[in-house]
Amino acid sequence: LSLNRLELVGFKSFCDKTELIFSPGITGIVGPNGCGKSNVSDCIAWVLGEQSAKSLRGEKMEDIIFSGTEKRGPLGMAQVALTLKTGLTDQKELVVGRRLFRDGESQYFLNGSPCRLRDIQDVIFDTGMGTKSYFLIEQGRIGQILQAKPTDRRLLIEEAA
Amino acid sequence: LSLNRLELVGFKSFCDKTELIFSPGITGIVGPNGCGKSNVSDCIAWVLGEQSAKSLRGEKMEDIIFSGTEKRGPLGMAQVALTLKTGLTDQKELVVGRRLFRDGESQYFLNGSPCRLRDIQDVIFDTGMGTKSYFLIEQGRIGQILQAKPTDRRLLIEEAA
Amino acid sequence: SRELFKDAFERINSNFGEVFRVLFGGGHAEMKLMEDEDVLEAGIEISAQPPGKKLHMLLALSGGEKALTAIALLFAIFQYKPSPFCLMDEVDAPLDETNTDRFIKLLEAYSVRTQFILITHNVKTMQAASTLYGITMQERGVSKVVSVKLAEAVAV
Amino acid sequence: SRELFKDAFERINSNFGEVFRVLFGGGHAEMKLMEDEDVLEAGIEISAQPPGKKLHMLLALSGGEKALTAIALLFAIFQYKPSPFCLMDEVDAPLDETNTDRFIKLLEAYSVRTQFILITHNVKTMQAASTLYGITMQERGVSKVVSVKLAEAVAV
Ligand SMILES: Nc1ncnc2c1ncn2[C@@H]1O[C@H](COP(=O)(O)OP(=O)(O)OP(=O)(O)O)[C@@H](O)[C@H]1O
Ligand SMILES: Nc1ncnc2c1ncn2[C@@H]1O[C@H](COP(=O)(O)OP(=O)(O)OP(=O)(O)O)[C@@H](O)[C@H]1O
Ligand SMILES: [Mg+2]
Ligand SMILES: [Mg+2]
């Protein structure tokens, strides 16, 4: 399994349609303070099913929709699609999608057709990605793994077993 | 008021007698990971009366006494003296001292003669230094000022009033 | 004491807005006393809006923006009542180059009334120091202080 | 499942010791199951001892030592069961030059089986990336992605 492409529009500070292509090895993301780097990490957590607004640095889930600037009005929707390559020789494509409207209506997609959150969670499980704490280290959180309670650390090992 | 000199022995990783002279303006402290920079900050907090072992990154107060290395045995005592210059033209010297033995016995000093913790706290109050959160920003804590509860933030302002 | 607090609050608040604009090159920041409470008890809300952006909750600010906002508040308090000295342990770690430069300029301006002790890995911050101490552990586990020239410190 | 857990625990634990020694250039680290509990419930204690130092509580480790120990544990788990991808947001911020170099070497070794996405301000880490994206806010408050060459990124 590998990450292939991330497409986002209306997600936090990414007002316009944006695309990131990932290649094998190491991809770097750089830029000044406040430019939107950690928003990319929030975006990947969200499309893979994150349910807690607080862990996306908001109060309610609508806070992830572009809320406007001095010059632009707020948008009514945020949409993200993550393309993964799966299978032994990475020839099968799997596109995980999520959309949220300002009125709270939320939709999930698999290869373009609507599905439930459960379906996304099952797919992630099958690919061997494990839980978020395993593949997504948020800003300032690297020390948390050590500070976690002994039973929480256990979850990390159980996850791998 | 200004900081003039810090002398420490047996405090955390500073096994041998060590001295730092401070001058007006900006003093930088640099060095590799784990070499003892934040231990200097703990040392200043301690000599000025810090009572919580946990905020000095230990379990009990004796954890601040040099505990030995592969080649050196542990010490039985830690001692620190901080020389401040006070008065209008900085001509009066004030030396604040603290000593801790492994058996738990703890002593405070002002200009060389034994005193109580209360005396140290009074002196600090008179010099206008305020509480620790005002003059000592620990590693990783700069964001905490914003994350503190609204009533705790109030303390910071009250302190200044 | 109610008068004293209100006066301190107002002046620190106006300093906060000023210092924030200097550090962010614009924008707006302020403290608010929580409405429903008595002045002597009320907690303090903080709002910070970087230039050109909409106002979000503090939680939505980036790592660097949060650090810079907290620095602005600290210096706002120092402007009202300078602390004789202040030790800062790697407060510049989350800052990019531009914000590090702005932070250093501010530090230099305040270092007339306050003595600063800065623990840092950042070369730019080292260059702003008038005295530089290196701490080494040539003997493993034992810290020693050496006075360094800038060129040596940068090599660490 | 008791057997499965015990096997995972043993193998990850031996990896943890190995990776720790690589990152710290020696020393010793291990996980322990809390004795008094049943294997299926027991929490995990971690002990980490940098080379040449006495064993202290995790709390007494320095900021950089803690980050490096956590990275060692993460890679120990990846060695047992590689994650297809991993995003790390400024994990290199507390590290000095030497430890950043060791972290990057480790990253390069593991990037054969795991795709890494690294958010960083550190030039050395940027240099290790095969693809580099810059995020800018030329229009204030609106993020845009540009693909950058290393020379441009360093200037940020
Ligand atoms: N819903 C939203 N609409 C518009 N902008 C948003 C939204 N949510 C967050 N933001 C903006 O995103 C910015 C934070 O971005 P982010 O945390 O990604 O920065 P960063 O590049 O990680 O910076 P740093 O290097 O300081 O960590 C904030 O300034 C905030 O105003
Ligand atoms: N009582 C003690 N006796 C001996 N060594 C101690 C004692 N307490 C702490 N130490 C050592 O001090 C070290 C931590 O030092 P410190 O936190 O000052 O590092 P630092 O220079 O701030 O590093 P960083 O740049 O990573 O933040 C630990 O490795 C620990 O072993
Ligand atoms: Mg960030
Ligand atoms: Mg430190």
XYZ file of C-alpha atoms and ligand atoms in Angstrom:
698
model
C 0.000 0.000 0.000
C 1.185 3.518 -0.721
C -0.190 7.042 -0.704
C -0.560 8.377 -4.178
C -2.513 11.653 -4.242
C -4.337 14.031 -1.880
C -6.963 16.414 -3.320
C -8.613 18.972 -1.089
C -10.929 21.933 -1.486
C -12.454 24.147 1.214
C -10.569 22.334 3.994
C -9.340 24.883 6.581
C -7.022 27.387 4.886
C -7.066 25.467 1.571
C -9.902 27.421 -0.033
C -9.112 26.557 -3.667
C -8.718 23.083 -5.166
C -5.323 21.795 -4.160
C -3.427 18.612 -5.055
C -0.388 16.909 -3.519
C 1.224 13.938 -5.272
C 3.167 11.564 -3.037
C 6.036 9.380 -4.186
C 7.806 6.538 -2.375
C 10.515 7.499 0.103
C 10.488 10.794 1.984
C 8.284 13.782 1.093
C 9.013 17.080 2.851
C 6.460 19.850 3.559
C 7.916 23.254 4.364
C 6.729 26.846 4.753
C 6.448 29.758 7.170
C 4.506 29.722 10.459
C 0.745 29.615 9.962
C 0.876 28.830 6.238
C -1.093 25.572 6.450
C 1.384 22.671 6.959
C -0.339 21.129 9.973
C -3.666 21.650 8.205
C -2.448 19.044 5.676
C -1.921 16.589 8.519
C -5.424 17.383 9.885
C -6.778 16.814 6.390
C -5.327 13.298 6.139
C -6.638 12.419 9.634
C -10.114 13.748 8.650
C -10.479 11.909 5.344
C -9.464 8.669 7.092
C -12.434 9.022 9.440
C -11.389 11.254 12.388
C -14.502 11.967 14.468
C -13.173 14.381 17.107
C -13.277 18.095 16.171
C -10.999 18.857 19.107
C -8.208 16.669 17.742
C -8.488 18.688 14.513
C -8.010 21.847 16.604
C -11.648 22.985 16.365
C -14.744 23.129 18.566
C -17.253 21.601 16.182
C -16.637 19.702 12.965
C -17.771 22.631 10.804
C -14.640 24.477 11.921
C -12.695 22.524 9.292
C -14.599 24.261 6.468
C -12.839 27.327 5.014
C -14.206 30.237 7.049
C -13.060 33.080 4.796
C -10.420 35.815 4.941
C -10.499 39.614 4.684
C -11.097 39.272 0.958
C -12.964 35.987 0.590
C -16.256 34.825 2.020
C -16.610 31.528 3.871
C -17.316 28.367 1.865
C -20.264 26.059 2.444
C -18.425 22.779 2.013
C -15.112 21.007 2.500
C -14.139 17.994 0.399
C -11.088 15.750 0.479
C -10.066 12.674 -1.552
C -7.075 10.470 -0.764
C -5.896 8.019 -3.439
C -4.080 4.934 -2.181
C -2.392 2.262 -4.263
C -2.992 -1.203 -2.857
C -2.421 -4.817 -3.784
C 0.846 -6.640 -4.163
C 2.250 -4.604 -6.994
C 0.268 -1.461 -6.192
C -1.846 -1.734 -9.332
C -5.245 -1.370 -7.653
C -6.360 2.165 -6.830
C -8.525 2.951 -3.860
C -9.965 6.462 -3.423
C -11.224 7.405 0.042
C -13.403 10.519 0.082
C -15.166 12.716 2.649
C -17.375 15.787 2.339
C -18.923 18.087 4.966
C -21.509 20.843 4.503
C -21.926 23.785 6.815
C -25.366 22.521 7.865
C -23.621 19.500 9.363
C -24.417 16.955 6.642
C -21.462 14.639 6.192
C -20.752 12.089 3.435
C -18.120 9.398 2.914
C -17.048 7.897 -0.423
C -15.152 4.861 -1.643
C -14.000 4.992 -5.246
C -16.565 7.678 -5.952
C -19.667 5.994 -4.559
C -21.262 6.956 -1.224
C -20.545 4.656 1.732
C -20.689 4.653 5.521
C -17.899 5.568 7.952
C -17.786 1.895 8.900
C -16.827 0.949 5.344
C -13.898 3.382 5.434
C -12.757 2.020 8.803
C -12.911 -1.565 7.475
C -10.855 -0.670 4.403
C -8.221 1.016 6.553
C -8.063 -2.005 8.811
C -7.569 -4.352 5.838
C -4.688 -2.283 4.503
C -2.721 -2.717 7.742
C -2.522 1.003 8.523
C -3.444 0.626 12.183
C -4.715 3.498 14.347
C -3.806 7.148 13.878
C -1.372 7.184 16.804
C 0.721 4.751 14.816
C 1.021 6.602 11.513
C 0.324 10.252 12.339
C 2.504 12.161 14.836
C 0.905 15.588 15.373
C 2.926 18.734 16.099
C 4.288 18.779 19.638
C 3.062 15.228 20.298
C 6.261 13.215 19.910
C 6.918 13.393 23.660
C 3.356 12.231 24.392
C 4.118 8.591 23.504
C 6.412 8.503 26.552
C 4.058 10.475 28.771
C 1.031 8.326 27.973
C -0.392 6.134 30.745
C 1.005 2.583 30.831
C -2.301 1.139 29.624
C -2.398 3.528 26.658
C 1.129 2.501 25.678
C -0.133 -1.043 25.681
C -2.658 -0.146 22.998
C 0.182 0.877 20.714
C 1.749 -2.590 21.024
C -1.580 -4.397 20.801
C -2.287 -2.487 17.612
C 0.834 -3.935 16.074
C 0.278 -7.485 17.292
C 18.119 44.443 40.447
C 20.246 42.205 38.273
C 21.570 38.650 38.305
C 25.239 38.579 38.884
C 26.525 35.039 39.537
C 25.241 31.478 39.881
C 27.364 28.911 41.751
C 26.267 25.293 41.908
C 27.685 22.002 43.078
C 26.050 18.577 43.127
C 22.890 19.899 41.462
C 21.599 17.338 38.923
C 24.278 16.731 36.265
C 26.549 19.507 37.666
C 28.640 17.265 39.923
C 31.658 19.589 40.259
C 31.645 23.214 41.421
C 30.391 25.325 38.534
C 30.029 29.076 38.101
C 28.112 31.222 35.606
C 28.585 34.990 35.529
C 25.678 36.998 34.122
C 26.014 40.392 32.515
C 23.320 42.895 31.507
C 21.580 42.288 28.163
C 21.190 38.835 26.667
C 23.092 35.743 27.819
C 22.830 32.609 25.624
C 23.187 29.013 26.855
C 23.897 26.438 24.169
C 24.935 22.774 23.895
C 23.865 19.346 22.644
C 20.741 17.453 23.754
C 20.955 16.209 27.350
C 24.063 18.220 28.259
C 22.446 20.102 31.153
C 20.954 23.389 29.794
C 17.475 22.948 31.291
C 19.138 21.786 34.517
C 20.455 25.375 34.840
C 16.895 26.651 34.607
C 15.783 24.098 37.258
C 18.671 25.259 39.427
C 17.552 28.903 39.371
C 13.945 27.899 40.148
C 15.185 25.721 43.066
C 17.446 28.279 44.749
C 14.606 30.809 44.578
C 12.453 28.506 46.682
C 10.712 26.020 44.349
C 8.928 23.416 46.514
C 7.553 20.992 43.901
C 9.903 18.120 42.899
C 7.651 17.395 39.923
C 8.163 20.841 38.427
C 11.910 20.142 38.643
C 11.303 16.914 36.680
C 11.778 14.582 39.656
C 9.649 12.453 41.982
C 11.090 13.551 45.325
C 13.292 16.543 46.071
C 16.382 14.367 46.551
C 16.276 13.667 42.795
C 17.994 17.007 42.254
C 21.181 15.772 43.965
C 23.826 14.405 41.591
C 23.061 10.675 41.403
C 26.339 9.532 39.807
C 27.430 8.218 36.420
C 29.200 5.053 35.216
C 32.438 6.409 36.647
C 31.355 8.574 39.608
C 29.385 7.714 42.684
C 26.358 9.733 43.801
C 26.882 12.819 45.966
C 25.249 13.374 49.349
C 24.451 17.058 48.895
C 23.463 19.719 46.396
C 24.225 23.388 46.982
C 23.417 26.485 44.966
C 24.102 30.206 45.532
C 22.653 33.003 43.413
C 24.175 36.481 43.748
C 21.867 39.384 42.896
C 22.780 43.045 42.704
C 20.045 45.251 44.171
C 19.477 48.860 45.134
C 19.268 51.869 42.876
C 22.756 51.713 41.488
C 23.198 47.946 41.977
C 25.848 48.425 44.653
C 24.270 46.151 47.290
C 24.887 42.435 46.918
C 22.372 39.845 47.992
C 23.311 36.159 47.981
C 20.459 33.651 48.108
C 21.548 30.099 48.972
C 19.995 26.657 49.312
C 21.389 23.287 50.313
C 19.825 19.792 50.370
C 21.230 16.592 51.902
C 20.279 13.125 50.754
C 18.630 12.446 54.136
C 16.143 15.183 53.275
C 17.561 17.966 55.463
C 17.195 21.271 53.663
C 18.727 24.671 54.468
C 18.248 28.189 53.115
C 20.762 31.038 53.332
C 20.759 34.816 52.907
C 24.179 36.411 52.573
C 25.745 33.332 54.102
C 23.639 33.048 57.258
C 20.886 30.452 57.689
C 17.300 31.636 57.247
C 13.848 30.270 56.588
C 12.134 29.765 53.219
C 9.787 32.613 54.181
C 12.718 35.023 54.358
C 13.770 34.092 50.826
C 10.213 34.544 49.559
C 9.973 37.967 51.223
C 13.249 39.100 49.665
C 12.091 38.002 46.221
C 8.828 39.821 46.675
C 10.629 43.041 47.647
C 12.834 42.917 44.580
C 9.812 42.925 42.239
C 10.592 39.599 40.597
C 7.025 38.262 40.813
C 6.136 34.589 40.518
C 8.081 32.024 38.531
C 5.571 31.950 35.670
C 6.516 35.555 35.041
C 10.291 35.254 34.814
C 10.969 31.593 34.000
C 9.560 29.980 30.812
C 10.365 26.263 30.966
C 11.087 24.139 27.882
C 7.949 23.405 25.871
C 5.853 25.702 28.096
C 5.556 28.831 25.963
C 2.237 27.654 24.517
C 0.910 26.931 28.026
C 0.285 30.610 28.799
C -2.413 30.549 26.123
C -3.776 27.156 27.111
C -4.093 28.032 30.782
C -7.590 28.348 32.281
C -9.006 31.896 32.222
C -8.664 32.194 36.000
C -5.007 31.165 35.872
C -4.324 33.796 33.219
C -5.807 36.305 35.589
C -3.126 35.444 38.132
C -0.476 36.518 35.643
C -2.064 39.994 35.372
C -2.774 40.272 39.085
C 0.852 39.459 39.728
C 1.867 42.496 37.709
C -0.724 44.842 39.203
C -7.434 46.774 44.541
C -10.293 46.693 42.067
C -9.052 49.989 40.612
C -5.491 48.725 40.576
C -6.420 45.555 38.717
C -8.560 47.369 36.149
C -5.781 49.844 35.463
C -3.200 47.077 35.051
C -5.560 45.074 32.851
C -6.287 48.008 30.534
C -2.672 49.018 30.106
C -1.400 45.463 29.609
C -4.198 44.890 27.136
C -3.223 47.880 25.036
C 0.448 46.775 25.207
C -0.635 43.290 24.096
C -2.297 44.642 20.959
C 0.766 46.764 20.165
C 3.377 44.042 20.688
C 1.237 41.544 18.755
C 1.134 43.896 15.754
C 4.924 44.295 15.908
C 5.521 40.514 16.071
C 2.966 39.573 13.418
C 3.411 42.648 11.201
C -0.251 43.565 11.711
C -3.403 41.865 12.943
C -5.183 42.293 16.243
C -5.011 40.766 19.728
C -6.774 41.499 22.975
C -7.776 40.149 26.365
C -11.357 40.265 27.591
C -12.705 39.876 31.106
C -15.400 37.241 31.117
C -18.631 39.262 31.093
C -20.706 37.466 33.635
C -18.288 37.711 36.519
C -17.264 40.407 38.997
C -14.099 42.291 37.988
C -12.257 40.950 41.010
C -13.006 37.326 40.121
C -13.414 37.208 36.340
C -11.195 34.985 34.249
C -9.459 36.319 31.146
C -10.251 35.328 27.549
C -7.632 35.920 24.894
C -8.342 36.498 21.219
C -5.629 36.666 18.573
C -6.094 37.364 14.857
C -3.040 37.198 12.555
C -3.086 39.803 9.739
C -5.481 39.077 6.844
C -7.052 36.096 8.544
C -10.478 35.624 10.093
C -10.669 35.371 13.854
C -10.527 31.731 14.990
C -10.306 30.200 18.406
C -6.839 30.143 19.933
C -6.847 26.380 19.420
C -6.819 26.812 15.601
C -3.646 28.926 15.571
C -0.527 27.163 14.318
C 2.300 26.063 16.608
C 4.412 29.081 15.672
C 1.484 31.515 15.911
C 0.659 30.266 19.423
C 4.249 30.683 20.617
C 4.449 34.179 19.120
C 1.126 35.210 20.716
C 2.289 33.971 24.125
C 5.565 35.915 23.697
C 3.523 39.032 22.853
C 1.519 38.659 26.075
C 4.658 38.155 28.151
C 6.326 41.278 26.729
C 3.077 43.236 27.173
C 3.273 42.454 30.893
C 6.980 43.374 30.979
C 6.164 46.720 29.371
C 3.758 47.463 32.234
C 6.034 46.054 34.944
C 9.492 44.960 33.815
C 10.825 41.821 35.444
C 14.465 42.277 36.476
C 15.362 39.064 34.668
C 13.747 36.390 32.521
C 14.955 32.907 31.526
C 13.461 31.410 28.332
C 14.115 27.746 27.515
C 13.900 27.127 23.731
C 10.924 29.438 23.146
C 12.252 29.973 19.610
C 11.979 26.274 18.655
C 8.573 26.552 16.846
C 9.434 29.834 15.052
C 10.453 30.159 11.377
C 13.267 32.477 10.233
C 11.130 35.611 9.825
C 9.463 35.270 13.220
C 12.781 34.451 14.891
C 14.157 37.753 13.526
C 11.153 39.669 14.862
C 11.424 37.956 18.234
C 15.111 38.854 18.482
C 14.469 42.503 17.612
C 11.892 42.659 20.384
C 14.255 40.954 22.816
C 16.990 43.475 22.058
C 14.568 46.354 22.681
C 13.468 44.923 26.063
C 16.934 43.859 27.176
C 17.622 47.416 28.332
C 15.370 46.927 31.372
C 15.339 43.141 31.662
C 18.264 40.705 31.765
C 17.503 37.750 29.478
C 18.917 34.238 29.728
C 18.108 32.275 26.569
C 18.554 28.534 26.165
C 18.528 27.849 22.430
C 19.669 25.646 19.518
C 19.003 28.431 17.011
C 22.060 30.122 15.526
C 20.289 33.443 14.952
C 19.332 33.651 18.618
C 22.908 32.781 19.652
C 24.129 35.712 17.550
C 21.917 38.111 19.524
C 23.534 37.178 22.844
C 26.278 39.378 24.289
C 27.618 36.495 26.439
C 27.482 32.889 25.340
C 27.932 29.843 27.589
C 28.351 26.330 26.178
C 27.479 23.355 28.337
C 29.277 20.131 27.487
C 29.383 16.607 28.810
C 32.870 15.561 27.717
C 32.798 13.213 30.675
C 29.501 11.418 30.078
C 26.832 12.394 32.563
C 28.829 15.317 34.032
C 27.977 18.850 32.882
C 30.686 21.487 32.535
C 30.284 25.118 31.545
C 32.648 26.699 29.052
C 32.533 30.219 27.727
C 32.305 30.036 23.935
C 32.826 32.387 21.049
C 29.990 32.385 18.556
C 31.914 30.447 15.882
C 32.328 27.443 18.201
C 28.691 27.446 19.319
C 27.415 27.352 15.769
C 29.311 24.166 15.141
C 27.324 22.301 17.817
C -4.200 -13.657 21.646
C -2.127 -13.880 24.822
C 0.587 -15.651 22.840
C 0.316 -13.166 20.014
C 0.697 -10.203 22.360
C 3.644 -11.719 24.208
C 5.419 -12.442 20.948
C 4.825 -8.909 19.647
C 5.931 -7.428 22.961
C 9.196 -9.411 23.092
C 10.154 -8.626 19.512
C 9.243 -4.921 19.690
C 11.149 -4.700 22.961
C 14.311 -6.105 21.464
C 13.908 -3.748 18.474
C 13.457 -0.825 20.891
C 16.787 -1.577 22.576
C 18.530 -1.855 19.229
C 17.092 1.325 17.673
C 17.746 3.256 20.909
C 21.434 2.267 20.792
C 21.650 3.414 17.162
C 20.007 6.789 17.883
C 21.918 7.489 21.106
C 25.192 5.841 20.089
C 24.895 3.385 22.997
C 22.933 3.136 26.232
C 20.000 0.904 27.035
C 16.207 1.052 26.692
C 13.446 -1.408 27.371
C 9.745 -1.859 28.048
C 8.483 -3.821 31.034
C 5.046 -5.267 31.668
C 3.823 -4.157 35.065
C 4.434 -7.211 37.201
C 1.328 -7.332 39.271
C -1.082 -7.573 36.410
C -2.199 -10.289 34.023
C -0.355 -10.285 30.677
C -3.553 -9.427 28.843
C -4.239 -6.352 30.984
C -0.859 -5.119 32.170
C 0.286 -1.607 31.340
C 3.757 -0.957 29.939
C 6.593 0.821 31.759
C 9.401 2.308 29.700
C 12.959 2.806 30.903
C 15.594 4.669 28.913
C 19.224 5.196 29.868
C 21.429 7.367 27.609
C 25.043 6.123 27.331
C 27.264 6.780 30.358
C 24.422 8.070 32.503
C 22.645 6.535 35.478
C 19.110 5.376 34.963
C 16.614 8.113 35.870
C 12.873 8.339 35.479
C 11.649 9.217 32.003
C 10.597 12.571 33.438
C 14.252 13.563 34.060
C 15.305 13.060 30.432
C 15.936 16.250 28.464
C 13.533 17.525 25.781
C 15.708 16.147 22.989
C 16.324 12.831 24.768
C 12.576 12.317 25.230
C 11.831 12.991 21.554
C 14.614 10.642 20.460
C 13.398 7.883 22.821
C 9.851 8.202 21.475
C 11.187 8.028 17.891
C 13.112 4.869 18.846
C 9.912 3.246 20.139
C 7.982 4.211 17.021
C 10.612 2.765 14.708
C 10.829 -0.367 16.890
C 7.122 -0.935 16.214
C 7.613 -0.243 12.491
C 10.379 -2.842 12.411
C 7.940 -5.438 13.750
C 5.045 -4.287 11.603
C 5.793 -1.582 9.058
C 3.105 1.043 8.577
C 2.549 1.771 4.892
C 2.948 5.467 5.574
C 3.764 7.832 8.422
C 3.326 11.602 8.752
C 5.560 13.379 11.293
C 4.868 17.039 12.148
C 8.070 18.797 13.341
C 9.368 15.846 15.385
C 12.889 17.166 14.708
C 12.245 20.522 16.434
C 13.845 19.562 19.826
C 16.842 17.754 18.266
C 20.397 19.151 17.985
C 22.509 18.743 14.817
C 24.031 15.373 15.775
C 20.708 13.800 16.715
C 19.024 15.239 13.623
C 21.661 13.480 11.492
C 21.066 10.180 13.306
C 17.294 10.571 12.947
C 17.628 11.203 9.208
C 19.864 8.154 8.707
C 17.258 6.028 10.435
C 14.475 7.568 8.361
C 16.320 6.799 5.141
C 16.783 3.184 6.213
C 13.073 2.757 7.050
C 11.800 4.651 4.010
C 12.219 1.523 1.916
C 9.123 -0.038 3.502
C 7.334 3.075 4.790
C 6.411 6.275 2.960
C 7.275 9.249 5.154
C 5.711 12.714 5.040
C 7.765 15.144 7.114
C 6.648 18.630 8.094
C 9.790 20.518 9.137
C 11.631 23.854 9.470
C 14.994 22.095 9.618
C 17.181 22.424 6.519
C 18.961 19.097 7.124
C 15.633 17.254 7.157
C 14.534 19.050 3.979
C 17.694 17.822 2.276
C 16.742 14.213 3.037
C 13.414 14.483 1.195
C 13.135 13.212 -2.375
C 10.093 15.445 -3.032
C 9.626 18.829 -1.423
C 6.385 20.807 -1.230
C 6.266 24.418 -0.116
C 3.050 25.843 1.297
C 2.622 29.599 0.959
C 0.010 32.164 1.826
C 0.772 34.835 -0.790
C -2.877 35.755 -0.499
C -3.223 36.149 3.254
C -5.255 33.376 4.841
C -5.322 31.188 1.694
C -2.887 28.271 1.462
C -1.362 27.247 -1.861
C 0.980 24.373 -2.562
C 4.017 24.855 -4.764
C 6.633 22.284 -5.595
C 9.999 23.671 -4.546
C 13.621 22.915 -5.246
C 15.749 22.626 -2.134
C 17.516 25.970 -2.707
C 14.236 27.868 -2.489
C 13.012 26.015 0.597
C 16.161 26.821 2.518
C 15.508 30.498 2.022
C 12.218 30.302 3.946
N -11.588 26.752 8.826
C -10.550 27.540 8.525
N -10.641 28.443 7.540
C -9.592 29.237 7.229
N -8.408 29.201 7.844
C -8.258 28.316 8.847
C -9.307 27.439 9.230
N -8.874 26.685 10.265
C -7.605 27.076 10.520
N -7.236 28.061 9.676
C -5.935 28.782 9.656
O -4.868 27.913 9.530
C -3.739 28.474 10.202
C -2.919 27.413 10.892
O -2.303 26.635 9.980
P -1.299 25.480 10.393
O -1.536 25.079 11.796
O -1.370 24.444 9.358
O 0.109 26.238 10.275
P 1.551 25.587 10.107
O 1.993 25.750 8.710
O 1.531 24.228 10.676
O 2.448 26.555 10.997
P 3.591 26.273 12.114
O 4.889 26.161 11.372
O 3.551 27.498 12.973
O 3.231 25.047 12.853
C -4.264 29.426 11.240
O -3.630 30.657 11.098
C -5.746 29.511 10.974
O -6.183 30.812 10.862
N 20.193 14.071 39.855
C 20.836 13.925 38.678
N 22.095 13.463 38.648
C 22.754 13.329 37.480
N 22.236 13.621 36.274
C 20.972 14.073 36.255
C 20.213 14.258 37.428
N 18.985 14.713 37.071
C 18.979 14.806 35.732
N 20.167 14.416 35.231
C 20.546 14.325 33.819
O 20.364 15.537 33.160
C 20.039 15.285 31.801
C 19.037 16.273 31.277
O 19.595 17.486 31.156
P 18.810 18.725 30.570
O 17.347 18.472 30.622
O 19.334 19.952 31.214
O 19.286 18.697 29.034
P 19.248 19.886 27.971
O 20.608 20.417 27.799
O 18.189 20.822 28.344
O 18.865 19.118 26.631
P 17.803 19.428 25.454
O 18.498 20.295 24.455
O 17.516 18.070 24.890
O 16.615 20.050 26.041
C 19.452 13.896 31.729
O 20.104 13.151 30.751
C 19.644 13.330 33.105
O 20.257 12.094 33.056
Mg 2.268 23.338 12.355
Mg 16.318 21.306 27.641
